[in-house]
């Protein structure tokens, strides 16, 4: 691209570093910001700076929080004996949106991925084990993505946790509700048949 | 969305205001920035703030520039008697990338759009007329989008400019090079046939 301004080029470069944002999108976003008032641009950059400077992570579950302990961990209404292990804060939000889960969480901060140089020590796995040792935990739900990295992390966690006297479960995998059979990929469909469940359990 | 942090929510709200960025994308971008180092985040917000504070517009053509006069207007190699009128700086970049144009530009800063409350006085139309009065201009090329707003602006500019002793042209419209006939929309195809040109002209 032929930029008429070095300042413009710098800002577009910075936006272009964001995941999924190409040069053309970056330019569109920067030109949009340029059209906004000084106050609006200051609010945009201020919100990011403030988040980066003041962000805290819950000391128990490592979810993003404004306080030392997140609202979920501080709540007396939640079941603190059930811990749902997730990759990041987005998964916490997704599960909270279902209104189906009353337990607490543990945010790993990633998945084991040798390709990306992420090993078990880069994740909050030790604090999870400490949590299980210190507090009375009945069940750990491994709610990780059905990807290679997710499966690797589940396998690693299972080996670490299997000697504790707790129930270890993973979330159910199969065809999505509302999904039409002919559009389901082969692996999911094959596994769905292999791991079929009695009708009574599925409607329950 | 159930945000675990007010700071996170604020930053996501700000990103979500950008055009084409939904809540989920905003969250993904903010979480990406959170994973970056303090220095990288400071460089991101700094580039935007610096652009907003220090940006200049060329006093002649109103293109974004680091100086009072942009490189194109300052260049002695360009044909200053031919002015290409465009909507914004992206169009200048697109035309410059073709390496087909040796004239100078005039950036309107938008298109006439009564629906969005943008009238002629909001655009750099008066300075264009001043430019034509003051300097020796032979041709004005109206290189605006083939949309309702573009056509309205072309019609307005044509009426304003037709009494000057200059050539007024618009960029050619028709099917794109490499475009297959069956996928061309009806209006473009119909107009392409109506405004057909002698073969000799098209290959020249």
mmCIF file of C-alpha atoms in Angstrom:
data_model
loop_
_atom_site.group_PDB
_atom_site.id
_atom_site.type_symbol
_atom_site.label_atom_id
_atom_site.label_comp_id
_atom_site.label_asym_id
_atom_site.label_seq_id
_atom_site.Cartn_x
_atom_site.Cartn_y
_atom_site.Cartn_z
ATOM 1 C CA UNK A 1 0.000 0.000 0.000
ATOM 2 C CA UNK A 2 1.136 3.531 -0.799
ATOM 3 C CA UNK A 3 0.507 5.480 2.378
ATOM 4 C CA UNK A 4 0.442 9.245 2.114
ATOM 5 C CA UNK A 5 1.352 9.528 5.798
ATOM 6 C CA UNK A 6 3.793 7.694 8.052
ATOM 7 C CA UNK A 7 1.492 8.206 11.051
ATOM 8 C CA UNK A 8 -1.361 6.601 9.143
ATOM 9 C CA UNK A 9 0.867 3.687 8.131
ATOM 10 C CA UNK A 10 1.951 3.112 11.743
ATOM 11 C CA UNK A 11 -1.618 3.029 13.031
ATOM 12 C CA UNK A 12 -2.686 0.676 10.218
ATOM 13 C CA UNK A 13 0.300 -1.591 10.975
ATOM 14 C CA UNK A 14 -0.725 -1.790 14.623
ATOM 15 C CA UNK A 15 -4.341 -2.644 13.782
ATOM 16 C CA UNK A 16 -3.133 -5.154 11.191
ATOM 17 C CA UNK A 17 -1.369 -7.104 13.959
ATOM 18 C CA UNK A 18 -4.702 -8.004 15.546
ATOM 19 C CA UNK A 19 -5.871 -11.544 14.735
ATOM 20 C CA UNK A 20 -8.099 -11.751 11.682
ATOM 21 C CA UNK A 21 -7.576 -8.082 10.746
ATOM 22 C CA UNK A 22 -5.981 -7.634 7.310
ATOM 23 C CA UNK A 23 -4.436 -4.456 5.931
ATOM 24 C CA UNK A 24 -7.623 -3.294 4.205
ATOM 25 C CA UNK A 25 -9.769 -3.796 7.309
ATOM 26 C CA UNK A 26 -7.104 -2.106 9.428
ATOM 27 C CA UNK A 27 -7.166 0.929 7.134
ATOM 28 C CA UNK A 28 -10.972 1.072 7.284
ATOM 29 C CA UNK A 29 -10.942 0.949 11.092
ATOM 30 C CA UNK A 30 -8.210 3.601 11.391
ATOM 31 C CA UNK A 31 -10.003 5.961 8.989
ATOM 32 C CA UNK A 32 -13.188 5.422 10.995
ATOM 33 C CA UNK A 33 -11.389 6.398 14.212
ATOM 34 C CA UNK A 34 -9.915 9.454 12.464
ATOM 35 C CA UNK A 35 -13.437 10.669 11.735
ATOM 36 C CA UNK A 36 -14.449 10.422 15.402
ATOM 37 C CA UNK A 37 -14.070 13.283 17.876
ATOM 38 C CA UNK A 38 -10.913 13.643 19.982
ATOM 39 C CA UNK A 39 -12.912 12.587 23.032
ATOM 40 C CA UNK A 40 -14.168 9.411 21.440
ATOM 41 C CA UNK A 41 -10.697 8.363 20.296
ATOM 42 C CA UNK A 42 -9.301 9.134 23.762
ATOM 43 C CA UNK A 43 -12.050 6.977 25.292
ATOM 44 C CA UNK A 44 -11.193 4.120 22.915
ATOM 45 C CA UNK A 45 -7.465 4.091 23.650
ATOM 46 C CA UNK A 46 -8.105 4.919 27.321
ATOM 47 C CA UNK A 47 -10.343 1.865 27.803
ATOM 48 C CA UNK A 48 -7.633 -0.406 26.397
ATOM 49 C CA UNK A 49 -4.836 1.173 28.459
ATOM 50 C CA UNK A 50 -6.926 1.090 31.621
ATOM 51 C CA UNK A 51 -7.834 -2.565 31.078
ATOM 52 C CA UNK A 52 -4.200 -3.515 30.486
ATOM 53 C CA UNK A 53 -2.942 -1.576 33.516
ATOM 54 C CA UNK A 54 -5.625 -2.450 36.041
ATOM 55 C CA UNK A 55 -6.758 -5.936 35.022
ATOM 56 C CA UNK A 56 -6.689 -8.546 37.748
ATOM 57 C CA UNK A 57 -7.098 -12.305 37.673
ATOM 58 C CA UNK A 58 -9.127 -14.074 40.343
ATOM 59 C CA UNK A 59 -6.678 -15.626 42.827
ATOM 60 C CA UNK A 60 -8.729 -18.832 42.931
ATOM 61 C CA UNK A 61 -9.937 -19.539 39.392
ATOM 62 C CA UNK A 62 -7.737 -17.116 37.332
ATOM 63 C CA UNK A 63 -10.707 -15.665 35.475
ATOM 64 C CA UNK A 64 -10.445 -11.997 34.495
ATOM 65 C CA UNK A 65 -11.824 -9.931 37.359
ATOM 66 C CA UNK A 66 -11.925 -6.397 38.755
ATOM 67 C CA UNK A 67 -11.143 -7.708 42.237
ATOM 68 C CA UNK A 68 -8.815 -10.196 43.895
ATOM 69 C CA UNK A 69 -11.588 -12.749 43.845
ATOM 70 C CA UNK A 70 -14.135 -13.000 41.008
ATOM 71 C CA UNK A 71 -17.883 -12.790 41.586
ATOM 72 C CA UNK A 72 -18.393 -16.486 40.897
ATOM 73 C CA UNK A 73 -15.734 -17.638 43.375
ATOM 74 C CA UNK A 74 -17.044 -15.162 45.962
ATOM 75 C CA UNK A 75 -20.674 -16.296 45.555
ATOM 76 C CA UNK A 76 -22.170 -18.476 48.273
ATOM 77 C CA UNK A 77 -24.884 -19.631 45.878
ATOM 78 C CA UNK A 78 -22.430 -21.573 43.698
ATOM 79 C CA UNK A 79 -21.435 -25.189 44.221
ATOM 80 C CA UNK A 80 -17.755 -24.928 45.171
ATOM 81 C CA UNK A 81 -17.272 -28.709 45.063
ATOM 82 C CA UNK A 82 -17.684 -28.810 41.279
ATOM 83 C CA UNK A 83 -14.936 -27.204 39.200
ATOM 84 C CA UNK A 84 -15.317 -26.672 35.462
ATOM 85 C CA UNK A 85 -11.882 -26.410 33.783
ATOM 86 C CA UNK A 86 -11.868 -24.142 30.708
ATOM 87 C CA UNK A 87 -9.338 -22.624 28.339
ATOM 88 C CA UNK A 88 -10.105 -18.930 28.761
ATOM 89 C CA UNK A 89 -12.584 -16.324 29.969
ATOM 90 C CA UNK A 90 -14.664 -16.603 26.772
ATOM 91 C CA UNK A 91 -15.561 -20.166 27.698
ATOM 92 C CA UNK A 92 -16.654 -19.021 31.170
ATOM 93 C CA UNK A 93 -18.920 -16.446 29.514
ATOM 94 C CA UNK A 94 -20.322 -19.014 27.072
ATOM 95 C CA UNK A 95 -21.133 -21.502 29.849
ATOM 96 C CA UNK A 96 -22.565 -18.777 32.112
ATOM 97 C CA UNK A 97 -24.859 -17.742 29.256
ATOM 98 C CA UNK A 98 -26.411 -21.219 29.211
ATOM 99 C CA UNK A 99 -27.628 -20.799 32.823
ATOM 100 C CA UNK A 100 -27.098 -24.565 33.161
ATOM 101 C CA UNK A 101 -24.083 -24.612 35.449
ATOM 102 C CA UNK A 102 -24.001 -23.807 39.167
ATOM 103 C CA UNK A 103 -20.440 -24.828 40.010
ATOM 104 C CA UNK A 104 -17.225 -22.794 39.881
ATOM 105 C CA UNK A 105 -14.499 -22.523 37.222
ATOM 106 C CA UNK A 106 -10.787 -22.882 36.714
ATOM 107 C CA UNK A 107 -9.300 -20.936 33.790
ATOM 108 C CA UNK A 108 -6.164 -22.601 32.385
ATOM 109 C CA UNK A 109 -5.172 -19.627 30.234
ATOM 110 C CA UNK A 110 -4.584 -21.800 27.158
ATOM 111 C CA UNK A 111 -4.204 -25.384 25.987
ATOM 112 C CA UNK A 112 -1.125 -27.589 25.754
ATOM 113 C CA UNK A 113 0.247 -27.035 22.255
ATOM 114 C CA UNK A 114 3.819 -28.160 21.501
ATOM 115 C CA UNK A 115 3.500 -26.536 18.046
ATOM 116 C CA UNK A 116 2.989 -23.118 19.653
ATOM 117 C CA UNK A 117 5.507 -23.812 22.419
ATOM 118 C CA UNK A 118 2.845 -23.981 25.144
ATOM 119 C CA UNK A 119 3.633 -26.632 27.754
ATOM 120 C CA UNK A 120 1.824 -27.645 30.962
ATOM 121 C CA UNK A 121 3.959 -25.240 33.029
ATOM 122 C CA UNK A 122 2.607 -22.293 31.004
ATOM 123 C CA UNK A 123 -0.934 -23.084 32.142
ATOM 124 C CA UNK A 124 -2.601 -22.839 35.559
ATOM 125 C CA UNK A 125 -2.450 -26.613 36.107
ATOM 126 C CA UNK A 126 -0.435 -26.651 39.352
ATOM 127 C CA UNK A 127 -2.844 -24.192 41.024
ATOM 128 C CA UNK A 128 -5.718 -26.510 39.994
ATOM 129 C CA UNK A 129 -4.050 -29.453 41.732
ATOM 130 C CA UNK A 130 -3.402 -27.286 44.801
ATOM 131 C CA UNK A 131 -7.074 -26.339 44.793
ATOM 132 C CA UNK A 132 -8.129 -29.988 44.722
ATOM 133 C CA UNK A 133 -5.690 -30.817 47.527
ATOM 134 C CA UNK A 134 -6.763 -27.926 49.752
ATOM 135 C CA UNK A 135 -10.502 -27.804 49.262
ATOM 136 C CA UNK A 136 -13.154 -30.466 49.207
ATOM 137 C CA UNK A 137 -13.781 -31.090 45.504
ATOM 138 C CA UNK A 138 -16.182 -33.762 44.275
ATOM 139 C CA UNK A 139 -16.084 -33.329 40.499
ATOM 140 C CA UNK A 140 -13.825 -31.765 37.881
ATOM 141 C CA UNK A 141 -15.438 -31.172 34.469
ATOM 142 C CA UNK A 142 -12.926 -30.800 31.639
ATOM 143 C CA UNK A 143 -14.787 -28.464 29.273
ATOM 144 C CA UNK A 144 -12.101 -28.035 26.613
ATOM 145 C CA UNK A 145 -12.361 -27.720 22.839
ATOM 146 C CA UNK A 146 -12.695 -30.920 20.802
ATOM 147 C CA UNK A 147 -9.395 -30.217 19.050
ATOM 148 C CA UNK A 148 -5.994 -31.868 19.121
ATOM 149 C CA UNK A 149 -4.780 -29.353 21.735
ATOM 150 C CA UNK A 150 -7.941 -29.789 23.789
ATOM 151 C CA UNK A 151 -7.638 -33.583 23.756
ATOM 152 C CA UNK A 152 -3.932 -33.436 24.649
ATOM 153 C CA UNK A 153 -4.708 -31.176 27.610
ATOM 154 C CA UNK A 154 -7.598 -33.406 28.737
ATOM 155 C CA UNK A 155 -5.308 -36.463 28.614
ATOM 156 C CA UNK A 156 -2.578 -34.657 30.585
ATOM 157 C CA UNK A 157 -5.051 -33.417 33.212
ATOM 158 C CA UNK A 158 -6.670 -36.845 33.494
ATOM 159 C CA UNK A 159 -3.324 -38.456 34.319
ATOM 160 C CA UNK A 160 -2.573 -35.762 36.897
ATOM 161 C CA UNK A 161 -5.996 -35.982 38.557
ATOM 162 C CA UNK A 162 -6.926 -39.658 38.344
ATOM 163 C CA UNK A 163 -5.389 -40.572 41.717
ATOM 164 C CA UNK A 164 -7.494 -38.042 43.599
ATOM 165 C CA UNK A 165 -10.819 -39.273 44.924
ATOM 166 C CA UNK A 166 -12.864 -37.124 42.544
ATOM 167 C CA UNK A 167 -15.167 -37.619 39.583
ATOM 168 C CA UNK A 168 -13.491 -36.513 36.347
ATOM 169 C CA UNK A 169 -15.834 -35.828 33.433
ATOM 170 C CA UNK A 170 -15.683 -34.261 29.990
ATOM 171 C CA UNK A 171 -18.529 -32.444 28.279
ATOM 172 C CA UNK A 172 -20.642 -34.533 25.900
ATOM 173 C CA UNK A 173 -19.620 -34.663 22.249
ATOM 174 C CA UNK A 174 -21.876 -35.493 19.349
ATOM 175 C CA UNK A 175 -24.044 -33.850 16.728
ATOM 176 C CA UNK A 176 -25.337 -30.401 17.659
ATOM 177 C CA UNK A 177 -28.979 -29.872 18.572
ATOM 178 C CA UNK A 178 -30.793 -28.772 15.431
ATOM 179 C CA UNK A 179 -27.965 -30.160 13.285
ATOM 180 C CA UNK A 180 -28.978 -32.085 10.184
ATOM 181 C CA UNK A 181 -27.275 -35.447 9.841
ATOM 182 C CA UNK A 182 -26.177 -35.011 6.253
ATOM 183 C CA UNK A 183 -24.143 -31.901 7.104
ATOM 184 C CA UNK A 184 -22.330 -33.403 10.098
ATOM 185 C CA UNK A 185 -18.655 -34.227 9.476
ATOM 186 C CA UNK A 186 -17.713 -37.905 9.268
ATOM 187 C CA UNK A 187 -15.646 -38.080 12.440
ATOM 188 C CA UNK A 188 -18.335 -36.508 14.619
ATOM 189 C CA UNK A 189 -21.040 -38.687 13.070
ATOM 190 C CA UNK A 190 -18.969 -41.859 13.402
ATOM 191 C CA UNK A 191 -18.134 -41.144 17.022
ATOM 192 C CA UNK A 192 -21.754 -40.189 17.735
ATOM 193 C CA UNK A 193 -22.841 -43.630 16.608
ATOM 194 C CA UNK A 194 -20.030 -45.401 18.463
ATOM 195 C CA UNK A 195 -20.829 -43.552 21.703
ATOM 196 C CA UNK A 196 -24.628 -43.767 21.317
ATOM 197 C CA UNK A 197 -26.661 -43.488 24.529
ATOM 198 C CA UNK A 198 -29.933 -45.151 25.602
ATOM 199 C CA UNK A 199 -32.937 -43.040 24.539
ATOM 200 C CA UNK A 200 -34.091 -42.547 28.151
ATOM 201 C CA UNK A 201 -30.808 -40.811 29.028
ATOM 202 C CA UNK A 202 -30.889 -38.443 26.067
ATOM 203 C CA UNK A 203 -34.383 -37.112 26.808
ATOM 204 C CA UNK A 204 -33.673 -36.895 30.515
ATOM 205 C CA UNK B 1 -22.761 -11.247 27.550
ATOM 206 C CA UNK B 2 -21.910 -11.852 31.204
ATOM 207 C CA UNK B 3 -18.662 -9.993 31.738
ATOM 208 C CA UNK B 4 -16.613 -10.912 34.776
ATOM 209 C CA UNK B 5 -14.964 -7.485 34.712
ATOM 210 C CA UNK B 6 -16.263 -3.955 34.124
ATOM 211 C CA UNK B 7 -12.918 -2.920 32.608
ATOM 212 C CA UNK B 8 -13.139 -5.794 30.131
ATOM 213 C CA UNK B 9 -16.701 -4.834 29.249
ATOM 214 C CA UNK B 10 -15.690 -1.205 28.615
ATOM 215 C CA UNK B 11 -12.851 -2.196 26.295
ATOM 216 C CA UNK B 12 -15.105 -4.644 24.414
ATOM 217 C CA UNK B 13 -17.777 -1.942 24.081
ATOM 218 C CA UNK B 14 -15.249 0.447 22.572
ATOM 219 C CA UNK B 15 -13.995 -2.131 20.054
ATOM 220 C CA UNK B 16 -17.591 -3.092 19.256
ATOM 221 C CA UNK B 17 -18.243 0.481 18.082
ATOM 222 C CA UNK B 18 -15.848 0.036 15.171
ATOM 223 C CA UNK B 19 -17.604 -0.662 11.853
ATOM 224 C CA UNK B 20 -18.036 -4.370 11.111
ATOM 225 C CA UNK B 21 -16.807 -5.448 14.542
ATOM 226 C CA UNK B 22 -19.420 -7.382 16.539
ATOM 227 C CA UNK B 23 -19.323 -8.170 20.253
ATOM 228 C CA UNK B 24 -17.686 -11.570 19.787
ATOM 229 C CA UNK B 25 -14.957 -10.214 17.531
ATOM 230 C CA UNK B 26 -14.430 -7.283 19.910
ATOM 231 C CA UNK B 27 -13.947 -9.706 22.801
ATOM 232 C CA UNK B 28 -11.479 -11.772 20.776
ATOM 233 C CA UNK B 29 -9.441 -8.664 19.881
ATOM 234 C CA UNK B 30 -9.426 -7.344 23.453
ATOM 235 C CA UNK B 31 -8.339 -10.722 24.871
ATOM 236 C CA UNK B 32 -5.586 -10.817 22.253
ATOM 237 C CA UNK B 33 -4.347 -7.382 23.342
ATOM 238 C CA UNK B 34 -4.482 -8.487 26.988
ATOM 239 C CA UNK B 35 -2.042 -11.288 26.179
ATOM 240 C CA UNK B 36 0.455 -8.869 24.625
ATOM 241 C CA UNK B 37 3.216 -7.170 26.599
ATOM 242 C CA UNK B 38 2.674 -3.751 28.185
ATOM 243 C CA UNK B 39 4.995 -2.244 25.573
ATOM 244 C CA UNK B 40 3.053 -3.683 22.660
ATOM 245 C CA UNK B 41 -0.274 -2.431 23.995
ATOM 246 C CA UNK B 42 1.236 1.005 24.635
ATOM 247 C CA UNK B 43 2.534 1.051 21.057
ATOM 248 C CA UNK B 44 -0.949 0.136 19.748
ATOM 249 C CA UNK B 45 -2.808 2.852 21.637
ATOM 250 C CA UNK B 46 0.085 5.294 21.152
ATOM 251 C CA UNK B 47 -0.025 4.939 17.363
ATOM 252 C CA UNK B 48 -3.746 5.754 17.349
ATOM 253 C CA UNK B 49 -3.409 8.705 19.725
ATOM 254 C CA UNK B 50 -0.423 10.090 17.811
ATOM 255 C CA UNK B 51 -2.246 9.786 14.489
ATOM 256 C CA UNK B 52 -5.319 11.549 15.875
ATOM 257 C CA UNK B 53 -3.303 14.353 17.478
ATOM 258 C CA UNK B 54 -0.767 15.019 14.741
ATOM 259 C CA UNK B 55 -2.621 14.169 11.544
ATOM 260 C CA UNK B 56 -2.613 16.863 8.868
ATOM 261 C CA UNK B 57 -4.527 17.238 5.654
ATOM 262 C CA UNK B 58 -2.786 18.536 2.528
ATOM 263 C CA UNK B 59 -3.794 22.193 2.081
ATOM 264 C CA UNK B 60 -4.293 21.685 -1.648
ATOM 265 C CA UNK B 61 -5.927 18.272 -2.119
ATOM 266 C CA UNK B 62 -7.037 17.456 1.481
ATOM 267 C CA UNK B 63 -5.447 14.015 1.416
ATOM 268 C CA UNK B 64 -4.081 12.724 4.743
ATOM 269 C CA UNK B 65 -0.470 13.879 5.012
ATOM 270 C CA UNK B 66 2.362 14.294 7.493
ATOM 271 C CA UNK B 67 3.085 17.773 6.107
ATOM 272 C CA UNK B 68 1.196 20.875 5.043
ATOM 273 C CA UNK B 69 1.400 19.698 1.465
ATOM 274 C CA UNK B 70 1.234 16.009 0.492
ATOM 275 C CA UNK B 71 3.948 14.299 -1.538
ATOM 276 C CA UNK B 72 1.792 14.121 -4.651
ATOM 277 C CA UNK B 73 0.899 17.830 -4.648
ATOM 278 C CA UNK B 74 4.548 18.710 -3.935
ATOM 279 C CA UNK B 75 5.882 16.524 -6.758
ATOM 280 C CA UNK B 76 7.084 18.227 -9.948
ATOM 281 C CA UNK B 77 6.725 14.950 -11.845
ATOM 282 C CA UNK B 78 2.935 14.944 -11.584
ATOM 283 C CA UNK B 79 0.571 16.567 -14.076
ATOM 284 C CA UNK B 80 -1.001 19.378 -12.031
ATOM 285 C CA UNK B 81 -3.475 20.237 -14.797
ATOM 286 C CA UNK B 82 -5.398 16.990 -14.275
ATOM 287 C CA UNK B 83 -7.334 16.609 -11.017
ATOM 288 C CA UNK B 84 -8.877 13.306 -9.983
ATOM 289 C CA UNK B 85 -11.753 13.877 -7.517
ATOM 290 C CA UNK B 86 -12.190 11.015 -5.011
ATOM 291 C CA UNK B 87 -14.194 10.296 -1.882
ATOM 292 C CA UNK B 88 -11.390 9.542 0.568
ATOM 293 C CA UNK B 89 -7.737 8.641 1.042
ATOM 294 C CA UNK B 90 -8.409 4.942 0.363
ATOM 295 C CA UNK B 91 -9.363 5.801 -3.213
ATOM 296 C CA UNK B 92 -6.123 7.763 -3.645
ATOM 297 C CA UNK B 93 -4.199 4.691 -2.462
ATOM 298 C CA UNK B 94 -6.167 2.382 -4.764
ATOM 299 C CA UNK B 95 -5.542 4.583 -7.826
ATOM 300 C CA UNK B 96 -1.863 5.097 -6.921
ATOM 301 C CA UNK B 97 -1.471 1.317 -6.724
ATOM 302 C CA UNK B 98 -2.513 1.001 -10.367
ATOM 303 C CA UNK B 99 0.470 3.145 -11.490
ATOM 304 C CA UNK B 100 -1.799 4.354 -14.303
ATOM 305 C CA UNK B 101 -2.386 7.932 -13.164
ATOM 306 C CA UNK B 102 0.101 10.801 -13.290
ATOM 307 C CA UNK B 103 -2.186 13.693 -12.316
ATOM 308 C CA UNK B 104 -3.050 15.073 -8.872
ATOM 309 C CA UNK B 105 -6.030 14.455 -6.582
ATOM 310 C CA UNK B 106 -8.786 16.219 -4.699
ATOM 311 C CA UNK B 107 -10.217 14.390 -1.684
ATOM 312 C CA UNK B 108 -13.853 15.343 -1.002
ATOM 313 C CA UNK B 109 -13.988 13.650 2.406
ATOM 314 C CA UNK B 110 -17.283 11.898 1.666
ATOM 315 C CA UNK B 111 -20.207 11.808 -0.752
ATOM 316 C CA UNK B 112 -23.464 13.754 -0.777
ATOM 317 C CA UNK B 113 -25.939 11.641 1.181
ATOM 318 C CA UNK B 114 -29.158 13.278 2.404
ATOM 319 C CA UNK B 115 -29.993 10.037 4.268
ATOM 320 C CA UNK B 116 -26.853 10.438 6.400
ATOM 321 C CA UNK B 117 -27.220 14.205 6.625
ATOM 322 C CA UNK B 118 -24.190 14.903 4.432
ATOM 323 C CA UNK B 119 -24.712 17.911 2.157
ATOM 324 C CA UNK B 120 -22.383 19.647 -0.341
ATOM 325 C CA UNK B 121 -21.160 22.083 2.320
ATOM 326 C CA UNK B 122 -19.809 19.169 4.393
ATOM 327 C CA UNK B 123 -17.462 18.220 1.556
ATOM 328 C CA UNK B 124 -14.391 19.946 0.107
ATOM 329 C CA UNK B 125 -16.307 21.146 -2.972
ATOM 330 C CA UNK B 126 -15.751 24.904 -2.593
ATOM 331 C CA UNK B 127 -11.961 24.435 -2.299
ATOM 332 C CA UNK B 128 -12.095 22.368 -5.524
ATOM 333 C CA UNK B 129 -13.812 25.231 -7.348
ATOM 334 C CA UNK B 130 -11.263 27.689 -5.912
ATOM 335 C CA UNK B 131 -8.498 25.401 -7.150
ATOM 336 C CA UNK B 132 -9.958 25.385 -10.666
ATOM 337 C CA UNK B 133 -10.339 29.180 -10.617
ATOM 338 C CA UNK B 134 -6.816 29.843 -9.354
ATOM 339 C CA UNK B 135 -4.735 27.279 -11.225
ATOM 340 C CA UNK B 136 -4.672 26.205 -14.833
ATOM 341 C CA UNK B 137 -6.712 22.989 -14.862
ATOM 342 C CA UNK B 138 -7.448 21.104 -18.073
ATOM 343 C CA UNK B 139 -9.366 18.061 -16.867
ATOM 344 C CA UNK B 140 -11.324 16.986 -13.785
ATOM 345 C CA UNK B 141 -11.892 13.235 -13.458
ATOM 346 C CA UNK B 142 -14.796 12.336 -11.166
ATOM 347 C CA UNK B 143 -13.652 8.956 -9.787
ATOM 348 C CA UNK B 144 -16.528 8.285 -7.391
ATOM 349 C CA UNK B 145 -18.292 5.058 -6.455
ATOM 350 C CA UNK B 146 -21.029 3.776 -8.768
ATOM 351 C CA UNK B 147 -23.629 4.134 -6.015
ATOM 352 C CA UNK B 148 -26.591 6.441 -5.499
ATOM 353 C CA UNK B 149 -24.451 8.773 -3.349
ATOM 354 C CA UNK B 150 -21.628 8.698 -5.898
ATOM 355 C CA UNK B 151 -23.985 9.504 -8.765
ATOM 356 C CA UNK B 152 -25.656 12.312 -6.806
ATOM 357 C CA UNK B 153 -22.258 13.838 -6.051
ATOM 358 C CA UNK B 154 -21.138 13.483 -9.683
ATOM 359 C CA UNK B 155 -24.314 15.228 -10.867
ATOM 360 C CA UNK B 156 -23.861 18.055 -8.325
ATOM 361 C CA UNK B 157 -20.196 18.528 -9.254
ATOM 362 C CA UNK B 158 -20.991 18.439 -12.974
ATOM 363 C CA UNK B 159 -23.473 21.275 -12.588
ATOM 364 C CA UNK B 160 -20.974 23.316 -10.570
ATOM 365 C CA UNK B 161 -18.092 22.716 -12.988
ATOM 366 C CA UNK B 162 -19.707 22.667 -16.426
ATOM 367 C CA UNK B 163 -19.289 26.411 -17.041
ATOM 368 C CA UNK B 164 -15.518 26.287 -16.587
ATOM 369 C CA UNK B 165 -13.477 25.667 -19.695
ATOM 370 C CA UNK B 166 -12.351 22.213 -18.569
ATOM 371 C CA UNK B 167 -12.878 18.606 -19.602
ATOM 372 C CA UNK B 168 -15.067 16.775 -17.093
ATOM 373 C CA UNK B 169 -14.872 12.985 -17.195
ATOM 374 C CA UNK B 170 -16.000 10.025 -15.111
ATOM 375 C CA UNK B 171 -14.191 6.715 -14.835
ATOM 376 C CA UNK B 172 -15.422 3.962 -17.167
ATOM 377 C CA UNK B 173 -18.131 1.644 -15.908
ATOM 378 C CA UNK B 174 -18.830 -1.846 -17.170
ATOM 379 C CA UNK B 175 -18.022 -5.445 -16.463
ATOM 380 C CA UNK B 176 -14.775 -6.045 -14.616
ATOM 381 C CA UNK B 177 -11.750 -7.503 -16.405
ATOM 382 C CA UNK B 178 -11.798 -11.244 -15.831
ATOM 383 C CA UNK B 179 -15.470 -11.087 -14.913
ATOM 384 C CA UNK B 180 -17.676 -13.834 -16.332
ATOM 385 C CA UNK B 181 -20.801 -12.559 -18.076
ATOM 386 C CA UNK B 182 -23.249 -14.875 -16.317
ATOM 387 C CA UNK B 183 -22.253 -13.556 -12.884
ATOM 388 C CA UNK B 184 -22.515 -9.858 -13.757
ATOM 389 C CA UNK B 185 -25.558 -8.118 -12.241
ATOM 390 C CA UNK B 186 -28.313 -7.082 -14.648
ATOM 391 C CA UNK B 187 -27.891 -3.322 -14.337
ATOM 392 C CA UNK B 188 -24.155 -3.403 -15.023
ATOM 393 C CA UNK B 189 -24.604 -5.801 -17.934
ATOM 394 C CA UNK B 190 -27.467 -3.791 -19.418
ATOM 395 C CA UNK B 191 -25.523 -0.526 -19.143
ATOM 396 C CA UNK B 192 -22.403 -2.184 -20.538
ATOM 397 C CA UNK B 193 -24.306 -3.110 -23.672
ATOM 398 C CA UNK B 194 -25.965 0.309 -23.950
ATOM 399 C CA UNK B 195 -22.617 2.126 -23.586
ATOM 400 C CA UNK B 196 -20.638 -0.305 -25.770
ATOM 401 C CA UNK B 197 -17.461 1.050 -27.368
ATOM 402 C CA UNK B 198 -15.781 0.351 -30.728
ATOM 403 C CA UNK B 199 -13.378 -2.580 -30.479
ATOM 404 C CA UNK B 200 -10.363 -0.430 -31.429
ATOM 405 C CA UNK B 201 -10.924 1.796 -28.415
ATOM 406 C CA UNK B 202 -11.212 -1.046 -25.913
ATOM 407 C CA UNK B 203 -7.943 -2.688 -26.879
ATOM 408 C CA UNK B 204 -6.097 0.624 -27.043
#
